[in-house]
């Protein structure tokens, strides 16, 4: 009769649900369950919020970064071979190819001035990157008839107090590429004017630093030779870049060039996001481990309270392994109940936030989203459950191992 796992599980379930002779044990049991519940819920919610922010930031970065960018391995500018660009365009999976030239310049508007990255781009660049859809004021154009015009970030617009459709223009200054340094500002600097056609809003750092202008205008401003560029930007037909396509581009360009996909263009940022997520995860796991001490206290007091029951079970034929399993199952049931309830509560909180956006971001007017973003991933939920169960198992195993030594005459034959 006292064989298999059914007997220890049955007794453990009775012990868990039955009233204890000491009321404090009931209180500690509830606290143990609540600790596992809150810890599990926090893990699910925090990981989902990190996933939400990661998804939002990735979508923002993807809105202005090309699928693939080709730059020099060493150096800044190069003259692309037209045959090479044609060969890249003919690759299966390549939808469009654009050229860009980036450099720093001093930008003035009335009495305000700032340092910005001026990016000269070919005519198809805006559509290739999707930047044309990010223009929030004005028009997404780089030419007004035969006149060159600029698109500026929202941060630059605020800082310089730029007014659209005004006769005032941006004044851009860039050092001339002279063999000798000159103290005469007129000789040392190129000065060019350009009106503003539109304001784009993508992401704070980008908006505060970038000005988009026609490619020929940028070459003239910085004094580069006709045809010089700093990068070749490519749009592909797939969101996830085929590694074989990237490898073919490397073979075409040779070892003097670096071919980066979207992840590689922002590798440090993505690694930082993942590091922050898992750092918070392990901090919460540690807190959950501390909370599991309540389970240790509950089982220790229960073993002491059930000392007479242990003797009775031994007399009925239960062996020491079965008796240990009774308390092991009880501790694990507390952890399982807390973990399962915590996951349900965490998913409920996530659903409420996604559905009703209950918790708003402070100063939401400056963000592209108004509330904390949430994205639940099954892998995170399963990993959370697994870790909670592992922590719960060891929290139950330790007091049983320790108390079995202390009460060896009762639990052992």
GROMACS .gro file of N, CA and C in nm, residues 135-300:
model
  498
  135UNK      N    1   0.899   6.198  -4.147
  135UNK     CA    2   0.889   6.344  -4.152
  135UNK      C    3   0.756   6.386  -4.088
  136UNK      N    4   0.765   6.465  -3.980
  136UNK     CA    5   0.646   6.504  -3.903
  136UNK      C    6   0.600   6.646  -3.935
  137UNK      N    7   0.689   6.726  -3.994
  137UNK     CA    8   0.653   6.862  -4.035
  137UNK      C    9   0.717   6.888  -4.171
  138UNK      N   10   0.646   6.963  -4.253
  138UNK     CA   11   0.700   6.995  -4.384
  138UNK      C   12   0.687   6.880  -4.482
  139UNK      N   13   0.779   6.875  -4.579
  139UNK     CA   14   0.772   6.775  -4.685
  139UNK      C   15   0.898   6.689  -4.688
  140UNK      N   16   0.885   6.558  -4.719
  140UNK     CA   17   1.001   6.469  -4.724
  140UNK      C   18   1.073   6.477  -4.859
  141UNK      N   19   1.133   6.592  -4.888
  141UNK     CA   20   1.203   6.613  -5.016
  141UNK      C   21   1.341   6.673  -4.988
  142UNK      N   22   1.432   6.653  -5.083
  142UNK     CA   23   1.566   6.710  -5.074
  142UNK      C   24   1.591   6.811  -5.186
  143UNK      N   25   1.491   6.829  -5.271
  143UNK     CA   26   1.501   6.930  -5.377
  143UNK      C   27   1.365   6.996  -5.396
  144UNK      N   28   1.370   7.126  -5.410
  144UNK     CA   29   1.250   7.204  -5.440
  144UNK      C   30   1.270   7.264  -5.578
  145UNK      N   31   1.232   7.188  -5.680
  145UNK     CA   32   1.266   7.225  -5.816
  145UNK      C   33   1.415   7.202  -5.838
  146UNK      N   34   1.487   7.307  -5.870
  146UNK     CA   35   1.632   7.295  -5.888
  146UNK      C   36   1.709   7.332  -5.762
  147UNK      N   37   1.636   7.374  -5.657
  147UNK     CA   38   1.700   7.421  -5.534
  147UNK      C   39   1.721   7.306  -5.436
  148UNK      N   40   1.842   7.298  -5.376
  148UNK     CA   41   1.868   7.200  -5.271
  148UNK      C   42   1.802   7.243  -5.141
  149UNK      N   43   1.738   7.146  -5.072
  149UNK     CA   44   1.677   7.173  -4.942
  149UNK      C   45   1.719   7.063  -4.845
  150UNK      N   46   1.699   7.088  -4.716
  150UNK     CA   47   1.745   6.995  -4.612
  150UNK      C   48   1.629   6.943  -4.529
  151UNK      N   49   1.649   6.825  -4.473
  151UNK     CA   50   1.562   6.770  -4.369
  151UNK      C   51   1.643   6.768  -4.239
  152UNK      N   52   1.585   6.819  -4.131
  152UNK     CA   53   1.659   6.823  -4.005
  152UNK      C   54   1.583   6.747  -3.898
  153UNK      N   55   1.656   6.698  -3.797
  153UNK     CA   56   1.594   6.626  -3.687
  153UNK      C   57   1.515   6.720  -3.597
  154UNK      N   58   1.417   6.664  -3.529
  154UNK     CA   59   1.330   6.744  -3.441
  154UNK      C   60   1.410   6.809  -3.329
  155UNK      N   61   1.514   6.740  -3.280
  155UNK     CA   62   1.597   6.797  -3.173
  155UNK      C   63   1.673   6.920  -3.220
  156UNK      N   64   1.725   6.916  -3.343
  156UNK     CA   65   1.795   7.032  -3.399
  156UNK      C   66   1.697   7.146  -3.422
  157UNK      N   67   1.577   7.111  -3.466
  157UNK     CA   68   1.475   7.215  -3.489
  157UNK      C   69   1.444   7.290  -3.359
  158UNK      N   70   1.430   7.215  -3.248
  158UNK     CA   71   1.401   7.279  -3.119
  158UNK      C   72   1.519   7.363  -3.073
  159UNK      N   73   1.640   7.307  -3.084
  159UNK     CA   74   1.759   7.376  -3.032
  159UNK      C   75   1.785   7.506  -3.109
  160UNK      N   76   1.772   7.502  -3.241
  160UNK     CA   77   1.799   7.621  -3.323
  160UNK      C   78   1.677   7.710  -3.341
  161UNK      N   79   1.560   7.661  -3.294
  161UNK     CA   80   1.435   7.736  -3.310
  161UNK      C   81   1.407   7.764  -3.458
  162UNK      N   82   1.416   7.658  -3.538
  162UNK     CA   83   1.394   7.669  -3.682
  162UNK      C   84   1.244   7.685  -3.711
  163UNK      N   85   1.213   7.777  -3.799
  163UNK     CA   86   1.074   7.799  -3.841
  163UNK      C   87   1.062   7.760  -3.988
  164UNK      N   88   0.973   7.665  -4.014
  164UNK     CA   89   0.950   7.622  -4.152
  164UNK      C   90   0.884   7.733  -4.234
  165UNK      N   91   0.907   7.729  -4.367
  165UNK     CA   92   0.849   7.826  -4.461
  165UNK      C   93   0.891   7.970  -4.428
  166UNK      N   94   1.010   7.978  -4.365
  166UNK     CA   95   1.065   8.110  -4.336
  166UNK      C   96   1.172   8.143  -4.439
  167UNK      N   97   1.193   8.269  -4.473
  167UNK     CA   98   1.300   8.304  -4.568
  167UNK      C   99   1.440   8.279  -4.512
  168UNK      N  100   1.450   8.264  -4.380
  168UNK     CA  101   1.580   8.239  -4.320
  168UNK      C  102   1.626   8.097  -4.353
  169UNK      N  103   1.756   8.081  -4.372
  169UNK     CA  104   1.812   7.952  -4.409
  169UNK      C  105   1.918   7.908  -4.306
  170UNK      N  106   1.946   7.778  -4.309
  170UNK     CA  107   2.058   7.727  -4.230
  170UNK      C  108   2.188   7.771  -4.296
  171UNK      N  109   2.287   7.802  -4.212
  171UNK     CA  110   2.422   7.831  -4.261
  171UNK      C  111   2.513   7.721  -4.210
  172UNK      N  112   2.579   7.649  -4.300
  172UNK     CA  113   2.666   7.538  -4.264
  172UNK      C  114   2.811   7.575  -4.290
  173UNK      N  115   2.895   7.547  -4.191
  173UNK     CA  116   3.039   7.573  -4.202
  173UNK      C  117   3.114   7.441  -4.189
  174UNK      N  118   3.211   7.421  -4.278
  174UNK     CA  119   3.295   7.301  -4.273
  174UNK      C  120   3.437   7.340  -4.310
  175UNK      N  121   3.537   7.278  -4.244
  175UNK     CA  122   3.677   7.312  -4.275
  175UNK      C  123   3.711   7.277  -4.420
  176UNK      N  124   3.785   7.367  -4.483
  176UNK     CA  125   3.832   7.338  -4.619
  176UNK      C  126   3.949   7.240  -4.612
  177UNK      N  127   3.960   7.159  -4.712
  177UNK     CA  128   4.068   7.060  -4.717
  177UNK      C  129   4.190   7.124  -4.782
  178UNK      N  130   4.263   7.200  -4.697
  178UNK     CA  131   4.380   7.273  -4.744
  178UNK      C  132   4.507   7.203  -4.700
  179UNK      N  133   4.613   7.222  -4.776
  179UNK     CA  134   4.741   7.163  -4.739
  179UNK      C  135   4.799   7.231  -4.616
  180UNK      N  136   4.769   7.362  -4.599
  180UNK     CA  137   4.820   7.438  -4.486
  180UNK      C  138   4.703   7.496  -4.407
  181UNK      N  139   4.721   7.503  -4.274
  181UNK     CA  140   4.618   7.560  -4.187
  181UNK      C  141   4.620   7.711  -4.200
  182UNK      N  142   4.503   7.770  -4.215
  182UNK     CA  143   4.492   7.915  -4.228
  182UNK      C  144   4.416   7.972  -4.109
  183UNK      N  145   4.460   8.086  -4.061
  183UNK     CA  146   4.391   8.154  -3.952
  183UNK      C  147   4.278   8.244  -4.003
  184UNK      N  148   4.273   8.261  -4.133
  184UNK     CA  149   4.167   8.342  -4.195
  184UNK      C  150   4.042   8.256  -4.210
  185UNK      N  151   3.934   8.295  -4.140
  185UNK     CA  152   3.811   8.215  -4.141
  185UNK      C  153   3.754   8.200  -4.281
  186UNK      N  154   3.768   8.306  -4.361
  186UNK     CA  155   3.713   8.300  -4.497
  186UNK      C  156   3.784   8.194  -4.581
  187UNK      N  157   3.915   8.178  -4.558
  187UNK     CA  158   3.992   8.080  -4.633
  187UNK      C  159   3.985   7.941  -4.571
  188UNK      N  160   3.971   7.934  -4.438
  188UNK     CA  161   3.977   7.805  -4.368
  188UNK      C  162   3.844   7.730  -4.372
  189UNK      N  163   3.733   7.801  -4.393
  189UNK     CA  164   3.602   7.738  -4.383
  189UNK      C  165   3.522   7.754  -4.513
  190UNK      N  166   3.452   7.650  -4.550
  190UNK     CA  167   3.350   7.657  -4.653
  190UNK      C  168   3.220   7.700  -4.588
  191UNK      N  169   3.147   7.790  -4.649
  191UNK     CA  170   3.018   7.834  -4.596
  191UNK      C  171   2.912   7.815  -4.704
  192UNK      N  172   2.806   7.745  -4.666
  192UNK     CA  173   2.698   7.720  -4.760
  192UNK      C  174   2.563   7.746  -4.692
  193UNK      N  175   2.465   7.786  -4.772
  193UNK     CA  176   2.329   7.812  -4.722
  193UNK      C  177   2.237   7.702  -4.775
  194UNK      N  178   2.132   7.673  -4.696
  194UNK     CA  179   2.033   7.577  -4.743
  194UNK      C  180   1.903   7.596  -4.664
  195UNK      N  181   1.788   7.603  -4.732
  195UNK     CA  182   1.659   7.613  -4.661
  195UNK      C  183   1.615   7.477  -4.607
  196UNK      N  184   1.525   7.481  -4.510
  196UNK     CA  185   1.474   7.359  -4.447
  196UNK      C  186   1.338   7.325  -4.507
  197UNK      N  187   1.325   7.202  -4.558
  197UNK     CA  188   1.198   7.159  -4.618
  197UNK      C  189   1.112   7.079  -4.522
  198UNK      N  190   1.174   7.010  -4.427
  198UNK     CA  191   1.096   6.924  -4.340
  198UNK      C  192   1.170   6.888  -4.213
  199UNK      N  193   1.094   6.839  -4.115
  199UNK     CA  194   1.147   6.796  -3.984
  199UNK      C  195   1.114   6.649  -3.967
  200UNK      N  196   1.216   6.567  -3.936
  200UNK     CA  197   1.188   6.426  -3.910
  200UNK      C  198   1.205   6.395  -3.762
  201UNK      N  199   1.134   6.295  -3.715
  201UNK     CA  200   1.143   6.251  -3.576
  201UNK      C  201   1.155   6.100  -3.575
  202UNK      N  202   1.270   6.051  -3.534
  202UNK     CA  203   1.297   5.908  -3.532
  202UNK      C  204   1.330   5.862  -3.391
  203UNK      N  205   1.440   5.915  -3.339
  203UNK     CA  206   1.492   5.876  -3.207
  203UNK      C  207   1.577   5.992  -3.158
  204UNK      N  208   1.579   6.013  -3.027
  204UNK     CA  209   1.633   6.136  -2.970
  204UNK      C  210   1.775   6.167  -3.018
  205UNK      N  211   1.865   6.069  -3.009
  205UNK     CA  212   2.004   6.094  -3.048
  205UNK      C  213   2.014   6.129  -3.197
  206UNK      N  214   1.941   6.055  -3.279
  206UNK     CA  215   1.942   6.081  -3.423
  206UNK      C  216   1.883   6.217  -3.455
  207UNK      N  217   1.769   6.248  -3.390
  207UNK     CA  218   1.701   6.375  -3.416
  207UNK      C  219   1.785   6.495  -3.374
  208UNK      N  220   1.871   6.478  -3.275
  208UNK     CA  221   1.951   6.589  -3.223
  208UNK      C  222   2.083   6.607  -3.295
  209UNK      N  223   2.114   6.520  -3.391
  209UNK     CA  224   2.247   6.523  -3.451
  209UNK      C  225   2.249   6.527  -3.604
  210UNK      N  226   2.142   6.485  -3.668
  210UNK     CA  227   2.149   6.463  -3.813
  210UNK      C  228   2.075   6.568  -3.894
  211UNK      N  229   2.139   6.606  -4.004
  211UNK     CA  230   2.079   6.689  -4.108
  211UNK      C  231   2.098   6.614  -4.241
  212UNK      N  232   1.991   6.594  -4.314
  212UNK     CA  233   1.996   6.521  -4.441
  212UNK      C  234   1.992   6.621  -4.556
  213UNK      N  235   2.089   6.610  -4.646
  213UNK     CA  236   2.099   6.702  -4.761
  213UNK      C  237   2.128   6.620  -4.886
  214UNK      N  238   2.114   6.679  -5.005
  214UNK     CA  239   2.151   6.607  -5.128
  214UNK      C  240   2.300   6.575  -5.130
  215UNK      N  241   2.336   6.468  -5.196
  215UNK     CA  242   2.473   6.419  -5.198
  215UNK      C  243   2.570   6.521  -5.258
  216UNK      N  244   2.532   6.583  -5.370
  216UNK     CA  245   2.621   6.679  -5.436
  216UNK      C  246   2.644   6.801  -5.347
  217UNK      N  247   2.542   6.843  -5.273
  217UNK     CA  248   2.555   6.956  -5.181
  217UNK      C  249   2.658   6.924  -5.072
  218UNK      N  250   2.653   6.802  -5.017
  218UNK     CA  251   2.747   6.762  -4.912
  218UNK      C  252   2.890   6.758  -4.966
  219UNK      N  253   2.908   6.707  -5.087
  219UNK     CA  254   3.043   6.702  -5.145
  219UNK      C  255   3.099   6.844  -5.161
  220UNK      N  256   3.014   6.936  -5.205
  220UNK     CA  257   3.057   7.074  -5.222
  220UNK      C  258   3.090   7.138  -5.087
  221UNK      N  259   3.007   7.113  -4.985
  221UNK     CA  260   3.028   7.170  -4.852
  221UNK      C  261   3.160   7.124  -4.792
  222UNK      N  262   3.188   6.994  -4.800
  222UNK     CA  263   3.307   6.938  -4.736
  222UNK      C  264   3.430   6.937  -4.827
  223UNK      N  265   3.412   6.975  -4.952
  223UNK     CA  266   3.525   6.983  -5.042
  223UNK      C  267   3.575   6.849  -5.092
  224UNK      N  268   3.487   6.751  -5.103
  224UNK     CA  269   3.526   6.620  -5.155
  224UNK      C  270   3.517   6.618  -5.307
  225UNK      N  271   3.590   6.527  -5.366
  225UNK     CA  272   3.590   6.514  -5.512
  225UNK      C  273   3.458   6.454  -5.560
  226UNK      N  274   3.418   6.480  -5.683
  226UNK     CA  275   3.296   6.418  -5.739
  226UNK      C  276   3.303   6.266  -5.730
  227UNK      N  277   3.195   6.206  -5.682
  227UNK     CA  278   3.188   6.060  -5.672
  227UNK      C  279   3.227   6.005  -5.537
  228UNK      N  280   3.295   6.084  -5.451
  228UNK     CA  281   3.339   6.032  -5.321
  228UNK      C  282   3.220   6.012  -5.228
  229UNK      N  283   3.222   5.903  -5.153
  229UNK     CA  284   3.117   5.872  -5.056
  229UNK      C  285   3.180   5.807  -4.933
  230UNK      N  286   3.103   5.796  -4.828
  230UNK     CA  287   3.151   5.725  -4.708
  230UNK      C  288   3.085   5.588  -4.691
  231UNK      N  289   2.972   5.565  -4.759
  231UNK     CA  290   2.906   5.435  -4.745
  231UNK      C  291   2.816   5.405  -4.864
  232UNK      N  292   2.797   5.276  -4.886
  232UNK     CA  293   2.696   5.226  -4.981
  232UNK      C  294   2.588   5.160  -4.897
  233UNK      N  295   2.465   5.208  -4.907
  233UNK     CA  296   2.354   5.156  -4.827
  233UNK      C  297   2.260   5.075  -4.916
  234UNK      N  298   2.220   4.959  -4.864
  234UNK     CA  299   2.146   4.862  -4.945
  234UNK      C  300   2.017   4.822  -4.874
  235UNK      N  301   1.910   4.816  -4.951
  235UNK     CA  302   1.782   4.766  -4.902
  235UNK      C  303   1.758   4.627  -4.960
  236UNK      N  304   1.722   4.531  -4.872
  236UNK     CA  305   1.697   4.395  -4.917
  236UNK      C  306   1.548   4.364  -4.910
  237UNK      N  307   1.513   4.251  -4.967
  237UNK     CA  308   1.371   4.212  -4.972
  237UNK      C  309   1.325   4.142  -4.846
  238UNK      N  310   1.417   4.111  -4.752
  238UNK     CA  311   1.382   4.041  -4.630
  238UNK      C  312   1.423   4.122  -4.509
  239UNK      N  313   1.341   4.112  -4.401
  239UNK     CA  314   1.375   4.180  -4.276
  239UNK      C  315   1.499   4.118  -4.213
  240UNK      N  316   1.505   3.985  -4.213
  240UNK     CA  317   1.622   3.915  -4.161
  240UNK      C  318   1.718   3.889  -4.276
  241UNK      N  319   1.835   3.952  -4.268
  241UNK     CA  320   1.931   3.945  -4.378
  241UNK      C  321   1.984   3.803  -4.393
  242UNK      N  322   1.978   3.752  -4.514
  242UNK     CA  323   2.032   3.620  -4.545
  242UNK      C  324   2.185   3.627  -4.535
  243UNK      N  325   2.247   3.545  -4.447
  243UNK     CA  326   2.393   3.548  -4.433
  243UNK      C  327   2.466   3.521  -4.564
  244UNK      N  328   2.406   3.439  -4.650
  244UNK     CA  329   2.471   3.411  -4.778
  244UNK      C  330   2.474   3.534  -4.868
  245UNK      N  331   2.368   3.618  -4.860
  245UNK     CA  332   2.365   3.743  -4.936
  245UNK      C  333   2.475   3.837  -4.887
  246UNK      N  334   2.489   3.848  -4.756
  246UNK     CA  335   2.593   3.932  -4.699
  246UNK      C  336   2.732   3.882  -4.738
  247UNK      N  337   2.748   3.750  -4.743
  247UNK     CA  338   2.877   3.692  -4.780
  247UNK      C  339   2.910   3.720  -4.927
  248UNK      N  340   2.808   3.716  -5.012
  248UNK     CA  341   2.830   3.747  -5.154
  248UNK      C  342   2.876   3.892  -5.172
  249UNK      N  343   2.818   3.981  -5.092
  249UNK     CA  344   2.858   4.122  -5.099
  249UNK      C  345   3.003   4.139  -5.055
  250UNK      N  346   3.043   4.065  -4.951
  250UNK     CA  347   3.183   4.071  -4.906
  250UNK      C  348   3.278   4.025  -5.016
  251UNK      N  349   3.238   3.922  -5.088
  251UNK     CA  350   3.323   3.872  -5.196
  251UNK      C  351   3.334   3.974  -5.309
  252UNK      N  352   3.223   4.045  -5.337
  252UNK     CA  353   3.225   4.145  -5.442
  252UNK      C  354   3.313   4.265  -5.402
  253UNK      N  355   3.300   4.310  -5.277
  253UNK     CA  356   3.370   4.431  -5.233
  253UNK      C  357   3.517   4.405  -5.201
  254UNK      N  358   3.551   4.286  -5.155
  254UNK     CA  359   3.689   4.258  -5.120
  254UNK      C  360   3.721   4.289  -4.974
  255UNK      N  361   3.843   4.262  -4.934
  255UNK     CA  362   3.884   4.275  -4.794
  255UNK      C  363   3.901   4.419  -4.748
  256UNK      N  364   3.903   4.513  -4.841
  256UNK     CA  365   3.922   4.653  -4.803
  256UNK      C  366   3.793   4.717  -4.749
  257UNK      N  367   3.682   4.642  -4.756
  257UNK     CA  368   3.554   4.697  -4.715
  257UNK      C  369   3.491   4.611  -4.606
  258UNK      N  370   3.404   4.675  -4.527
  258UNK     CA  371   3.329   4.606  -4.422
  258UNK      C  372   3.181   4.608  -4.459
  259UNK      N  373   3.118   4.491  -4.458
  259UNK     CA  374   2.976   4.478  -4.490
  259UNK      C  375   2.901   4.444  -4.361
  260UNK      N  376   2.816   4.537  -4.315
  260UNK     CA  377   2.746   4.518  -4.186
  260UNK      C  378   2.595   4.516  -4.209
  261UNK      N  379   2.528   4.422  -4.140
  261UNK     CA  380   2.382   4.424  -4.139
  261UNK      C  381   2.334   4.517  -4.027
  262UNK      N  382   2.203   4.523  -4.007
  262UNK     CA  383   2.149   4.618  -3.909
  262UNK      C  384   2.198   4.590  -3.768
  263UNK      N  385   2.207   4.463  -3.733
  263UNK     CA  386   2.255   4.428  -3.600
  263UNK      C  387   2.400   4.472  -3.582
  264UNK      N  388   2.482   4.447  -3.681
  264UNK     CA  389   2.624   4.481  -3.671
  264UNK      C  390   2.648   4.631  -3.672
  265UNK      N  391   2.560   4.707  -3.737
  265UNK     CA  392   2.573   4.853  -3.737
  265UNK      C  393   2.550   4.910  -3.597
  266UNK      N  394   2.471   4.840  -3.516
  266UNK     CA  395   2.440   4.886  -3.380
  266UNK      C  396   2.470   4.776  -3.278
  267UNK      N  397   2.578   4.703  -3.301
  267UNK     CA  398   2.610   4.586  -3.219
  267UNK      C  399   2.624   4.621  -3.072
  268UNK      N  400   2.693   4.730  -3.041
  268UNK     CA  401   2.713   4.769  -2.901
  268UNK      C  402   2.581   4.799  -2.834
  269UNK      N  403   2.492   4.869  -2.906
  269UNK     CA  404   2.361   4.902  -2.848
  269UNK      C  405   2.281   4.776  -2.816
  270UNK      N  406   2.274   4.683  -2.912
  270UNK     CA  407   2.196   4.561  -2.890
  270UNK      C  408   2.255   4.478  -2.776
  271UNK      N  409   2.388   4.470  -2.769
  271UNK     CA  410   2.451   4.394  -2.660
  271UNK      C  411   2.423   4.460  -2.525
  272UNK      N  412   2.421   4.593  -2.523
  272UNK     CA  413   2.392   4.664  -2.399
  272UNK      C  414   2.249   4.637  -2.353
  273UNK      N  415   2.155   4.638  -2.447
  273UNK     CA  416   2.016   4.610  -2.414
  273UNK      C  417   2.001   4.470  -2.355
  274UNK      N  418   2.065   4.370  -2.418
  274UNK     CA  419   2.056   4.234  -2.369
  274UNK      C  420   2.124   4.218  -2.234
  275UNK      N  421   2.238   4.287  -2.215
  275UNK     CA  422   2.308   4.279  -2.087
  275UNK      C  423   2.223   4.337  -1.975
  276UNK      N  424   2.158   4.450  -2.000
  276UNK     CA  425   2.071   4.510  -1.899
  276UNK      C  426   1.955   4.417  -1.864
  277UNK      N  427   1.898   4.356  -1.967
  277UNK     CA  428   1.784   4.267  -1.943
  277UNK      C  429   1.824   4.150  -1.854
  278UNK      N  430   1.936   4.084  -1.887
  278UNK     CA  431   1.974   3.966  -1.810
  278UNK      C  432   2.034   4.001  -1.675
  279UNK      N  433   2.090   4.122  -1.663
  279UNK     CA  434   2.138   4.167  -1.531
  279UNK      C  435   2.019   4.183  -1.436
  280UNK      N  436   1.911   4.246  -1.484
  280UNK     CA  437   1.790   4.260  -1.403
  280UNK      C  438   1.730   4.123  -1.373
  281UNK      N  439   1.734   4.034  -1.471
  281UNK     CA  440   1.681   3.898  -1.452
  281UNK      C  441   1.750   3.827  -1.337
  282UNK      N  442   1.883   3.830  -1.336
  282UNK     CA  443   1.956   3.759  -1.231
  282UNK      C  444   1.943   3.827  -1.095
  283UNK      N  445   1.925   3.959  -1.094
  283UNK     CA  446   1.899   4.027  -0.967
  283UNK      C  447   1.765   3.981  -0.909
  284UNK      N  448   1.664   3.969  -0.995
  284UNK     CA  449   1.533   3.923  -0.949
  284UNK      C  450   1.538   3.776  -0.906
  285UNK      N  451   1.617   3.695  -0.977
  285UNK     CA  452   1.633   3.554  -0.937
  285UNK      C  453   1.696   3.546  -0.799
  286UNK      N  454   1.794   3.634  -0.774
  286UNK     CA  455   1.857   3.636  -0.642
  286UNK      C  456   1.756   3.674  -0.534
  287UNK      N  457   1.671   3.774  -0.565
  287UNK     CA  458   1.567   3.813  -0.469
  287UNK      C  459   1.471   3.696  -0.447
  288UNK      N  460   1.439   3.623  -0.554
  288UNK     CA  461   1.353   3.506  -0.543
  288UNK      C  462   1.418   3.399  -0.456
  289UNK      N  463   1.548   3.385  -0.471
  289UNK     CA  464   1.622   3.289  -0.388
  289UNK      C  465   1.612   3.327  -0.241
  290UNK      N  466   1.623   3.457  -0.210
  290UNK     CA  467   1.608   3.503  -0.072
  290UNK      C  468   1.467   3.473  -0.022
  291UNK      N  469   1.367   3.497  -0.110
  291UNK     CA  470   1.228   3.470  -0.071
  291UNK      C  471   1.205   3.322  -0.043
  292UNK      N  472   1.284   3.235  -0.108
  292UNK     CA  473   1.266   3.091  -0.087
  292UNK      C  474   1.308   3.047   0.053
  293UNK      N  475   1.377   3.134   0.127
  293UNK     CA  476   1.413   3.099   0.265
  293UNK      C  477   1.287   3.076   0.350
  294UNK      N  478   1.176   3.142   0.311
  294UNK     CA  479   1.051   3.119   0.382
  294UNK      C  480   1.006   2.974   0.368
  295UNK      N  481   1.030   2.915   0.250
  295UNK     CA  482   0.996   2.774   0.229
  295UNK      C  483   1.081   2.687   0.321
  296UNK      N  484   1.209   2.722   0.334
  296UNK     CA  485   1.297   2.646   0.425
  296UNK      C  486   1.244   2.653   0.567
  297UNK      N  487   1.203   2.775   0.610
  297UNK     CA  488   1.148   2.790   0.745
  297UNK      C  489   1.020   2.712   0.764
  298UNK      N  490   0.933   2.714   0.662
  298UNK     CA  491   0.806   2.642   0.671
  298UNK      C  492   0.829   2.491   0.688
  299UNK      N  493   0.915   2.434   0.604
  299UNK     CA  494   0.940   2.290   0.610
  299UNK      C  495   1.011   2.250   0.739
  300UNK      N  496   1.103   2.333   0.786
  300UNK     CA  497   1.174   2.302   0.910
  300UNK      C  498   1.075   2.293   1.026
   0.00000   0.00000   0.00000
